[in-house]
Amino acid sequence: MIHPAMAALEYHLVCYRRSWRGTIFTFFVVPVVFLLGMGWSIGGYLDGDAAGQGGLGVSYLTFLAPGLLASTAMQVGVGEGTHPVYGAFHWTRTYHMMRMSPLTTTDILVGHLGYILVRVTISATGFLLVMALLGIVDGAAGLAALPAAVLVGCSMSAFVFAFSATITEPVLLDVVYRILVVPMSLFAGVFFPVAQMPAGARLAAGLLPLWHGVELCRSATMGIPSQLGAPVHAGYLLLWTVVGFLVARWAFGRRLAG
Amino acid sequence: MPHVVPVGYRHRVPKPASLIEAHRLVKRFGDFVAVDGVDLQVQPGEFFGFLGANGAGKSSTMRMIGCVSPPSEGVLRVFGLDPIKDGPVIRSRLGVCPQQDSLDEELTVLENLVVYARYFGIPRRVARQRAEELLEFVQLSERITSKVEPLSGGMKRRLTIARALINEPEILMLDEPTTGLDPQARHLVWERLFQLKQRGVTQVLTTHYMDEAEQLCDRLVVMDHGKIIAEGSPRRLIEQYSTKEVVELRFGNLPPETVARRINGRISEHCERHEILPDRILLYTADGDAAAEAASREHPAPSSVLVRRSTLEDVFLHLTGRTLVD
Ligand SMILES: Nc1ncnc2c1ncn2[C@@H]1O[C@H](COP(=O)(O)OP(=O)(O)OP(=O)(O)O)[C@@H](O)[C@H]1O
Ligand SMILES: [Mg+2]
């Protein structure tokens, strides 16, 4: 018999079958255009620099792409954890419908997070494919960037799930983007090495899950060692995922207990 | 399955265990007590109803039975199981039609049923087949591939009922299944519910329609401010709380208050109980014709006289009063 959480996942996949076309633009076209635009414009400026590629040692496109891979993964995880989750409680009442069946709160949460996993995997795969076509993936080892990106997506998503389950004002969902997504994208080493920031900011960046994801992705696609070693980065992201999941489970339970 | 029990042995057959059993059941939201010490039993095969004004606590009780809302106090057993510990097992044997439709508007009619069936672990092929049968049953077959969003309210309600039946439930919970339906759709739903009853499906219903309760329910309770204030079969409730007949007197433009003052104390001689409303006077009596006749001889004489049988509505209004609760 199908596991209840799988049945919940199946629901989201059935919906995705209807809506996937609409997600291509936001989660594939936009990041790729962004990559090419930034890579070629800023890259053209940096790469021709007398000091040689702004001190990066590689083309800006090669440097930027794994960073954007990680941040795209994060954006899918966050984007799918905000309005869709809030809406499933308050607008479509999808979770309430699931709750009338044998599904438990945990099944409902695991099913939806499983769907996030699928979505992040699809987006990251697409992006990685573009990178491969551009010739900026360092051999087969670059494939390791995929699980890394998926992990970033999940580590953020679980917490965002908890947040969306707790708030009762949908405008607060925008706060996630303003205080989480945007600053994190700017200061987690996606666009420039964190080494260029003052010591305090560098330390702060070290706490951001995205920075750990960027490090993992960059080390995979560029074939260079990461700053703290893959186990530390992956372990940190896993910790966020697990704690986020526990908080989300608590928040879901509270919201659905009525 | 029908059991054939020799007549002489009937007394040895144990009473069937209650499917639903509540004892001093309480539901609180903060300081507010929505359900205030409810006792009830529902037997297998029974059609059980909740009547009550808006906010009386019907849905809150239904949701506790449906294991989506934990009781604040008291004992609740469904299939002899504890909703807190065995929620998923109980829910797998229940069919729920909630007061608020919770269909997925973006999916098709068929997808809604199949997706929901999967939550019960029903294989996809079986789910599809059952879905088709149930859509036939609620007369929605033509809309099988249509999205839910453009369906009419009545269609959505019927779809919700079909969805509640997808797991072949032993108890069907219906929270206002016909609110907002046109007469045709209501009658269709009543027919279907009656057929389910004949098949032995136990049903629990809430409704604001007294004719619905009277037609469908074997037994019902009237709830008021979270408490059960009356219980019995529709017939028994009418016998107990109303008279056999009711006479409705109207006096054209003359306010009934004025009429009552002029007739003075004599109204009560014609009936067991009377009620003066802004537009008419009601006489509750065992013999409607006699009361009507006596009333017609009074001055002023009524401009219209209607004799009718007591209904559940009379009982309900008598028990819960005519003032708005909400
Ligand atoms: N989740 C909740 N939080 C706070 N109060 C609630 C909640 N659910 C119900 N109530 C309150 O409990 C009372 C009973 O509500 P309930 O929905 O059980 O009534 P009802 O008999 O089903 O009414 P109706 O006929 O209008 O559907 C109402 O006063 C309602 O406002
Ligand atoms: Mg209700």
XYZ file of C-alpha atoms and ligand atoms in Angstrom:
616
model
C 0.000 0.000 0.000
C 1.186 3.511 -0.755
C 2.711 5.341 2.203
C 0.417 8.179 3.357
C 3.189 10.761 2.897
C 3.709 9.497 -0.651
C 0.006 9.970 -1.306
C 0.328 13.569 -0.125
C 3.327 14.035 -2.432
C 1.299 12.586 -5.263
C -1.292 15.321 -4.803
C 1.344 18.012 -5.314
C 2.694 16.232 -8.364
C -0.785 16.056 -9.891
C -1.063 19.815 -9.396
C 2.427 20.310 -10.824
C 1.438 18.404 -13.921
C -1.020 21.223 -14.524
C 1.157 24.146 -13.538
C 4.732 23.256 -14.535
C 4.729 25.468 -17.609
C 4.160 28.523 -15.461
C 7.141 27.721 -13.245
C 9.649 27.465 -16.082
C 9.916 31.197 -16.487
C 10.509 32.054 -12.826
C 12.694 29.152 -11.887
C 14.574 28.449 -15.132
C 14.486 31.242 -17.679
C 15.034 34.054 -15.191
C 18.048 32.490 -13.444
C 19.659 31.522 -16.746
C 19.158 34.969 -18.274
C 20.515 36.431 -15.064
C 23.561 34.176 -15.276
C 24.293 35.039 -18.881
C 23.637 38.740 -18.411
C 25.781 39.075 -15.304
C 28.423 36.689 -16.559
C 28.917 38.511 -19.802
C 28.446 42.087 -18.676
C 30.286 42.120 -15.367
C 32.454 39.295 -16.633
C 33.494 41.384 -19.623
C 34.488 44.155 -17.244
C 36.294 41.936 -14.720
C 37.885 39.404 -17.015
C 39.588 42.076 -19.116
C 41.008 43.681 -15.975
C 44.764 44.095 -15.973
C 45.060 42.365 -12.587
C 43.467 39.365 -14.299
C 39.849 38.402 -13.742
C 39.418 40.501 -10.628
C 41.677 38.153 -8.705
C 39.274 35.238 -9.081
C 41.631 33.189 -11.204
C 38.745 32.049 -13.447
C 36.213 33.765 -15.680
C 33.444 35.541 -13.771
C 30.867 33.290 -15.422
C 32.618 30.209 -14.026
C 32.692 31.799 -10.584
C 29.154 33.122 -10.621
C 27.321 30.099 -12.038
C 27.647 27.713 -9.043
C 26.657 30.583 -6.754
C 23.522 31.201 -8.771
C 22.853 27.476 -8.841
C 22.745 27.457 -5.051
C 20.687 30.642 -4.815
C 18.200 29.405 -7.428
C 17.763 26.243 -5.376
C 17.154 28.369 -2.329
C 14.624 30.508 -4.160
C 12.647 27.490 -5.277
C 12.672 26.147 -1.718
C 11.606 29.485 -0.252
C 9.145 30.387 -3.013
C 7.345 27.068 -2.755
C 7.302 27.319 1.035
C 5.642 30.718 1.304
C 2.368 31.345 -0.553
C 1.643 27.715 -1.423
C 1.960 26.686 2.233
C 0.046 29.662 3.601
C -2.615 29.095 0.959
C -2.968 25.424 1.797
C -3.974 26.470 5.307
C -6.079 29.525 4.556
C -7.140 29.713 0.916
C -7.461 26.319 -0.747
C -7.632 24.523 2.612
C -5.744 21.644 1.048
C -4.179 20.622 4.337
C -7.565 20.580 6.052
C -8.872 18.316 3.331
C -5.898 15.989 3.774
C -6.455 16.024 7.522
C -9.929 14.495 7.124
C -8.300 11.418 5.596
C -5.971 9.053 7.479
C -3.018 11.368 6.754
C -1.290 12.675 9.867
C 0.174 16.143 10.236
C 3.619 14.653 9.691
C 2.483 12.869 6.512
C 1.106 16.145 5.193
C 4.351 17.990 5.932
C 6.643 15.244 4.636
C 4.581 14.946 1.468
C 4.836 18.649 0.760
C 8.550 18.835 1.618
C 9.085 15.825 -0.623
C 7.531 17.839 -3.390
C 9.954 20.712 -2.671
C 12.752 18.195 -3.033
C 11.433 17.227 -6.450
C 11.045 20.827 -7.517
C 14.498 21.896 -6.349
C 16.000 18.868 -8.078
C 14.299 19.746 -11.345
C 15.406 23.379 -11.214
C 18.958 22.570 -10.170
C 19.269 19.915 -12.875
C 18.136 22.371 -15.527
C 20.559 25.002 -14.356
C 23.437 22.545 -14.112
C 22.693 21.395 -17.632
C 22.990 24.947 -18.917
C 26.290 25.257 -17.072
C 27.530 22.059 -18.674
C 26.558 23.371 -22.109
C 28.507 26.544 -21.384
C 31.468 24.342 -20.539
C 31.854 25.643 -17.009
C 31.403 22.377 -15.131
C 34.637 20.673 -14.185
C 33.992 17.108 -15.316
C 31.676 14.487 -13.851
C 32.631 15.496 -10.307
C 30.564 18.598 -10.943
C 27.455 16.458 -10.549
C 28.024 16.668 -6.802
C 26.651 20.201 -7.086
C 23.193 18.721 -7.573
C 22.741 17.165 -4.120
C 24.403 20.232 -2.668
C 21.868 22.532 -4.325
C 18.996 20.294 -3.246
C 20.251 20.430 0.314
C 20.311 24.243 0.285
C 16.753 24.316 -1.008
C 15.530 21.971 1.712
C 17.467 23.595 4.533
C 15.720 26.888 3.860
C 12.351 25.516 2.893
C 11.608 23.652 6.115
C 12.008 26.848 8.165
C 9.953 28.844 5.730
C 7.229 26.171 6.021
C 7.227 26.712 9.776
C 6.974 30.477 9.301
C 4.130 30.239 6.790
C 2.258 27.893 9.103
C 2.577 30.304 12.009
C 1.661 33.710 10.574
C -1.935 34.778 10.024
C -1.270 37.791 7.800
C -0.222 36.935 4.252
C 1.631 40.251 3.816
C 4.205 38.875 6.216
C 5.195 36.410 3.502
C 6.953 39.269 1.725
C 9.078 39.767 4.802
C 10.719 36.433 4.032
C 11.992 37.840 0.778
C 13.067 41.170 2.185
C 14.925 40.025 5.263
C 15.934 36.543 4.182
C 16.260 35.983 0.470
C 17.592 39.295 -0.757
C 20.262 39.941 1.899
C 21.289 36.322 1.884
C 21.722 36.359 -1.889
C 23.852 39.486 -1.615
C 26.141 38.493 1.218
C 26.541 34.730 0.944
C 29.267 34.810 -1.663
C 27.074 34.342 -4.699
C 28.327 37.396 -6.593
C 31.698 38.021 -4.990
C 33.944 36.098 -2.604
C 33.060 36.715 1.057
C 36.787 37.136 1.625
C 36.334 40.668 0.326
C 34.048 41.562 3.229
C 35.222 42.768 6.673
C 35.900 40.058 9.257
C 32.609 40.507 11.117
C 30.530 40.245 7.972
C 32.542 37.206 6.911
C 31.687 35.490 10.180
C 28.018 36.371 9.762
C 28.059 35.020 6.228
C 29.409 31.765 7.659
C 26.119 31.326 9.509
C 24.023 31.630 6.361
C 22.998 28.274 4.904
C 23.304 29.734 1.429
C 27.019 30.420 1.884
C 27.583 26.756 2.740
C 25.600 25.749 -0.307
C 27.547 28.133 -2.526
C 30.808 26.715 -1.196
C 29.688 23.153 -1.931
C 28.449 23.969 -5.424
C 31.502 26.016 -6.282
C 33.921 23.361 -5.118
C 32.015 20.761 -7.161
C 31.703 22.594 -10.484
C 35.100 24.321 -10.304
C 36.948 21.300 -8.968
C 38.498 23.196 -6.064
C 38.458 22.418 -2.324
C 35.739 24.136 -0.259
C 36.649 26.401 2.656
C 35.630 24.120 5.516
C 35.438 20.762 3.737
C 32.335 19.187 2.268
C 31.287 17.266 5.426
C 31.139 20.455 7.502
C 29.149 22.377 4.879
C 26.777 19.493 4.216
C 26.433 18.774 7.928
C 25.512 22.405 8.608
C 22.849 22.366 5.905
C 21.524 19.056 7.169
C 21.272 20.512 10.663
C 19.142 23.369 9.315
C 16.980 20.896 7.448
C 16.379 18.701 10.481
C 15.759 21.538 12.933
C 13.581 23.288 10.354
C 11.578 20.126 9.874
C 11.003 19.732 13.613
C 9.888 23.340 13.995
C 7.635 23.036 10.949
C 6.079 19.862 12.301
C 5.297 21.623 15.541
C 3.847 24.631 13.693
C 1.750 22.442 11.404
C 0.416 20.469 14.344
C -0.606 23.648 16.121
C -2.260 25.156 13.065
C -4.196 21.998 12.198
C -5.262 21.102 15.735
C -8.277 23.539 15.573
C -25.255 -8.681 6.408
C -28.655 -9.450 7.913
C -28.550 -11.767 10.877
C -31.455 -14.154 11.242
C -32.022 -14.639 14.921
C -34.621 -17.124 16.179
C -37.303 -15.220 18.047
C -36.837 -17.075 21.314
C -33.199 -16.167 21.445
C -33.511 -12.506 20.760
C -33.023 -11.463 24.338
C -29.608 -13.097 24.301
C -28.339 -11.026 21.404
C -26.184 -8.280 22.853
C -27.153 -4.753 22.000
C -24.931 -3.654 19.136
C -22.029 -1.630 20.408
C -22.331 2.077 19.696
C -20.297 3.290 16.745
C -19.993 6.700 18.311
C -20.067 7.287 22.009
C -19.537 10.585 23.765
C -19.623 11.235 27.454
C -19.494 14.745 28.918
C -17.732 15.895 25.776
C -16.386 19.458 25.913
C -14.725 21.688 23.333
C -13.202 24.976 24.363
C -11.663 27.685 22.228
C -9.722 29.743 24.743
C -12.266 30.718 27.381
C -15.194 30.113 25.088
C -17.056 26.830 25.545
C -18.369 25.715 22.146
C -19.459 22.222 23.211
C -20.525 21.936 26.798
C -20.781 18.401 28.157
C -22.451 16.461 25.380
C -23.568 12.855 25.849
C -24.561 10.819 22.849
C -24.519 7.400 21.243
C -24.933 6.489 17.618
C -25.812 2.899 16.776
C -24.788 0.991 13.654
C -27.099 1.709 10.737
C -28.676 4.675 12.433
C -29.316 8.018 10.752
C -28.493 10.516 13.456
C -29.041 14.263 13.285
C -27.887 17.438 14.984
C -30.200 20.433 14.984
C -29.223 23.761 16.459
C -29.025 27.449 15.735
C -25.914 29.035 14.243
C -23.052 28.626 16.667
C -24.790 25.942 18.737
C -21.717 23.703 18.502
C -22.789 21.187 15.840
C -19.733 21.486 13.625
C -17.412 21.527 16.607
C -18.902 18.229 17.735
C -18.696 16.788 14.220
C -15.056 17.788 13.963
C -14.219 16.055 17.210
C -15.911 12.895 15.980
C -14.034 13.286 12.688
C -10.763 13.307 14.666
C -9.581 16.643 13.334
C -10.188 18.576 16.519
C -9.151 17.119 19.875
C -11.766 17.162 22.666
C -10.946 19.529 25.525
C -12.589 17.259 28.058
C -14.745 14.179 28.369
C -14.716 10.789 26.697
C -15.156 10.162 23.011
C -15.047 6.785 21.286
C -15.542 6.150 17.596
C -15.668 2.490 16.558
C -14.661 1.947 20.179
C -11.364 3.717 19.482
C -9.836 6.855 20.949
C -9.623 9.762 18.456
C -6.431 11.057 20.064
C -4.529 7.798 19.835
C -6.173 6.185 16.818
C -7.074 9.190 14.678
C -5.722 7.794 11.387
C -7.427 4.410 11.848
C -10.756 6.034 12.676
C -10.490 8.502 9.821
C -9.766 5.682 7.400
C -13.249 4.314 8.195
C -15.092 7.665 8.125
C -16.452 9.662 5.227
C -16.574 13.386 5.865
C -18.509 16.076 4.071
C -17.430 19.235 5.925
C -19.574 22.347 6.186
C -17.092 24.256 4.045
C -16.278 22.658 0.684
C -12.562 21.919 0.479
C -12.272 20.703 -3.088
C -9.269 21.469 -5.200
C -10.625 23.995 -7.665
C -7.675 23.719 -10.034
C -8.023 19.968 -10.492
C -10.687 18.132 -12.430
C -13.655 16.400 -10.882
C -12.056 12.994 -11.413
C -8.650 14.100 -10.144
C -10.239 15.395 -6.953
C -11.682 11.989 -6.204
C -8.651 9.933 -7.222
C -6.170 12.104 -5.341
C -8.340 11.861 -2.216
C -8.696 8.094 -2.623
C -4.920 7.774 -2.620
C -4.815 9.242 0.905
C -6.696 6.115 1.963
C -4.174 3.876 0.257
C -6.647 2.897 -2.451
C -4.873 1.647 -5.607
C -5.189 4.037 -8.523
C -7.175 1.658 -10.718
C -9.716 0.940 -7.977
C -9.897 4.641 -7.172
C -10.713 5.503 -10.770
C -13.392 2.875 -10.978
C -15.005 3.924 -7.699
C -14.803 7.552 -8.710
C -16.685 6.852 -11.900
C -19.374 4.916 -10.028
C -19.752 7.638 -7.426
C -20.001 10.381 -10.034
C -22.772 8.358 -11.610
C -24.379 8.108 -8.179
C -24.388 11.882 -7.635
C -25.149 12.606 -11.294
C -21.914 14.338 -12.171
C -20.657 11.902 -14.802
C -20.873 14.477 -17.565
C -18.501 16.785 -15.719
C -15.885 14.144 -15.006
C -13.074 15.910 -16.902
C -14.157 19.428 -16.093
C -12.255 21.552 -13.610
C -14.006 22.057 -10.278
C -13.774 25.837 -10.218
C -16.589 26.594 -12.712
C -19.015 24.055 -11.180
C -22.138 25.364 -9.475
C -22.428 25.304 -5.705
C -24.781 22.338 -5.863
C -22.412 20.364 -8.057
C -19.529 21.051 -5.716
C -21.594 19.880 -2.788
C -22.491 16.650 -4.591
C -18.850 16.159 -5.481
C -17.915 16.626 -1.846
C -20.441 13.954 -0.896
C -19.043 11.632 -3.573
C -15.562 12.249 -2.236
C -16.714 11.371 1.283
C -17.843 7.983 -0.047
C -14.633 7.094 -1.885
C -13.300 4.900 0.935
C -16.628 3.087 1.406
C -16.973 4.510 4.914
C -18.822 2.843 7.765
C -19.930 6.215 9.089
C -20.759 9.150 6.852
C -20.471 12.566 8.519
C -22.531 15.221 6.761
C -22.205 18.802 7.976
C -25.030 20.747 6.308
C -24.872 18.742 3.083
C -27.728 20.585 1.378
C -27.227 24.178 2.464
C -27.421 26.420 -0.578
C -28.787 23.755 -2.925
C -31.794 24.258 -5.161
C -34.821 21.985 -4.527
C -33.897 19.547 -7.306
C -30.392 19.075 -5.978
C -31.644 18.749 -2.401
C -34.069 16.048 -3.368
C -31.367 14.208 -5.263
C -29.096 14.337 -2.211
C -31.917 13.125 0.059
C -32.595 10.207 -2.251
C -28.945 9.250 -2.281
C -28.601 9.510 1.479
C -31.681 7.373 1.870
C -30.201 4.755 -0.459
C -27.013 4.740 1.578
C -29.059 4.223 4.718
C -30.733 1.242 3.101
C -27.300 -0.172 2.384
C -26.573 0.070 6.094
C -24.260 3.086 6.126
C -24.479 4.882 9.447
C -24.935 8.600 8.934
C -24.539 11.654 11.110
C -26.071 14.840 9.775
C -26.312 18.465 10.770
C -28.900 20.672 9.153
C -30.902 23.842 9.448
C -33.714 22.352 7.387
C -36.316 20.817 9.635
C -37.996 18.967 6.784
C -34.648 17.392 5.973
C -34.175 16.224 9.535
C -37.757 14.998 9.726
C -37.419 12.978 6.533
C -33.986 11.496 7.039
C -33.213 11.132 10.713
C -34.107 8.143 12.848
C -33.066 10.074 15.878
C -31.817 13.560 16.508
C -30.624 15.924 19.162
C -31.274 19.633 19.464
C -28.222 21.601 20.528
C -28.306 25.024 22.104
C -25.269 26.917 23.345
C -23.137 23.788 23.277
C -25.617 21.633 25.207
C -28.072 18.975 24.101
C -31.499 20.193 25.154
C -33.696 17.515 23.567
C -33.270 14.109 22.047
C -35.488 11.588 20.292
C -37.032 10.557 16.995
C -38.656 13.396 15.033
C -42.092 11.999 15.848
C -41.320 11.676 19.522
C -39.926 15.181 19.727
C -43.070 16.578 18.150
C -45.238 14.641 20.572
C -43.179 15.731 23.517
C -42.564 19.385 22.753
C -45.440 20.447 20.557
C -49.118 19.701 20.082
C -50.539 17.560 17.343
C -51.749 20.533 15.307
C -51.164 24.220 14.894
C -53.635 26.891 13.826
C -52.239 30.006 12.198
C -54.467 33.077 12.410
C -53.930 36.248 10.428
C -55.878 39.473 10.796
C -55.187 41.531 7.709
C -53.704 44.850 8.704
C -54.715 44.554 12.324
C -51.666 43.935 14.503
C -52.008 40.571 16.290
C -51.018 42.334 19.534
C -54.147 44.492 19.318
C -56.320 41.507 18.462
C -54.973 39.564 21.392
C -55.787 42.461 23.731
C -59.353 42.706 22.391
C -60.062 38.984 22.616
C -58.576 39.330 26.043
C -57.960 36.145 27.957
C -60.074 33.959 25.710
C -57.283 32.866 23.359
C -55.987 30.389 25.863
C -59.414 28.750 26.086
C -59.074 27.634 22.461
C -55.690 25.946 22.731
C -53.056 24.464 24.989
C -50.506 27.135 24.202
C -50.409 30.156 21.958
C -47.833 32.459 20.521
C -48.321 36.056 19.321
C -46.020 36.965 16.457
C -45.763 40.281 14.601
C -47.716 38.889 11.630
C -49.899 36.124 13.077
C -51.132 34.245 16.110
C -50.316 30.560 16.510
C -52.576 28.239 18.469
C -51.046 24.940 19.553
C -53.756 22.342 20.027
C -54.649 18.680 19.718
C -57.727 19.543 17.641
C -56.940 22.156 15.047
C -60.378 22.304 13.455
C -62.140 22.937 16.741
C -59.697 25.685 17.677
C -59.994 27.265 14.246
C -63.724 27.277 14.500
C -63.739 28.811 17.966
C -61.290 31.471 16.851
C -63.451 32.325 13.814
C -66.381 33.170 16.071
C -64.333 35.803 17.912
C -64.389 39.539 17.147
C -62.404 40.565 15.322
C -62.543 37.434 13.171
C -59.305 36.324 11.518
C -58.897 37.181 7.857
C -57.220 33.862 7.224
C -57.062 30.602 9.134
C -54.646 27.778 8.448
C -54.742 24.431 10.228
C -51.633 22.294 9.913
C -49.790 19.481 11.616
C -47.013 20.322 14.032
C -43.591 20.050 12.514
C -40.091 19.774 13.825
C -39.766 23.477 13.125
C -42.372 24.198 15.806
C -40.415 22.040 18.223
C -37.177 23.709 17.315
C -38.519 27.234 17.704
C -40.227 26.314 20.939
C -37.018 24.859 22.370
C -34.509 27.426 21.148
C -36.700 30.525 20.977
C -37.359 32.885 18.117
C -34.652 35.425 18.788
C -31.478 35.339 16.718
C -28.643 33.661 18.528
C -25.758 34.903 16.425
N -11.564 27.442 15.655
C -12.366 28.189 16.417
N -11.861 29.147 17.197
C -12.674 29.886 17.992
N -13.992 29.728 18.079
C -14.554 28.790 17.327
C -13.784 27.959 16.455
N -14.626 27.101 15.831
C -15.852 27.392 16.277
N -15.820 28.388 17.177
C -16.978 28.961 17.892
O -17.663 27.914 18.520
C -19.072 28.118 18.417
C -19.708 26.892 17.813
O -19.319 26.828 16.467
P -19.801 25.654 15.520
O -19.143 25.881 14.218
O -19.597 24.358 16.192
O -21.343 25.970 15.424
P -22.441 25.311 14.486
O -23.493 24.766 15.376
O -21.822 24.389 13.523
O -22.980 26.610 13.745
P -23.487 26.795 12.224
O -24.891 26.321 12.179
O -23.414 28.286 12.016
O -22.568 26.032 11.346
C -19.271 29.383 17.609
O -19.553 30.431 18.488
C -17.963 29.597 16.925
O -17.691 30.963 16.768
Mg -21.613 24.350 11.543
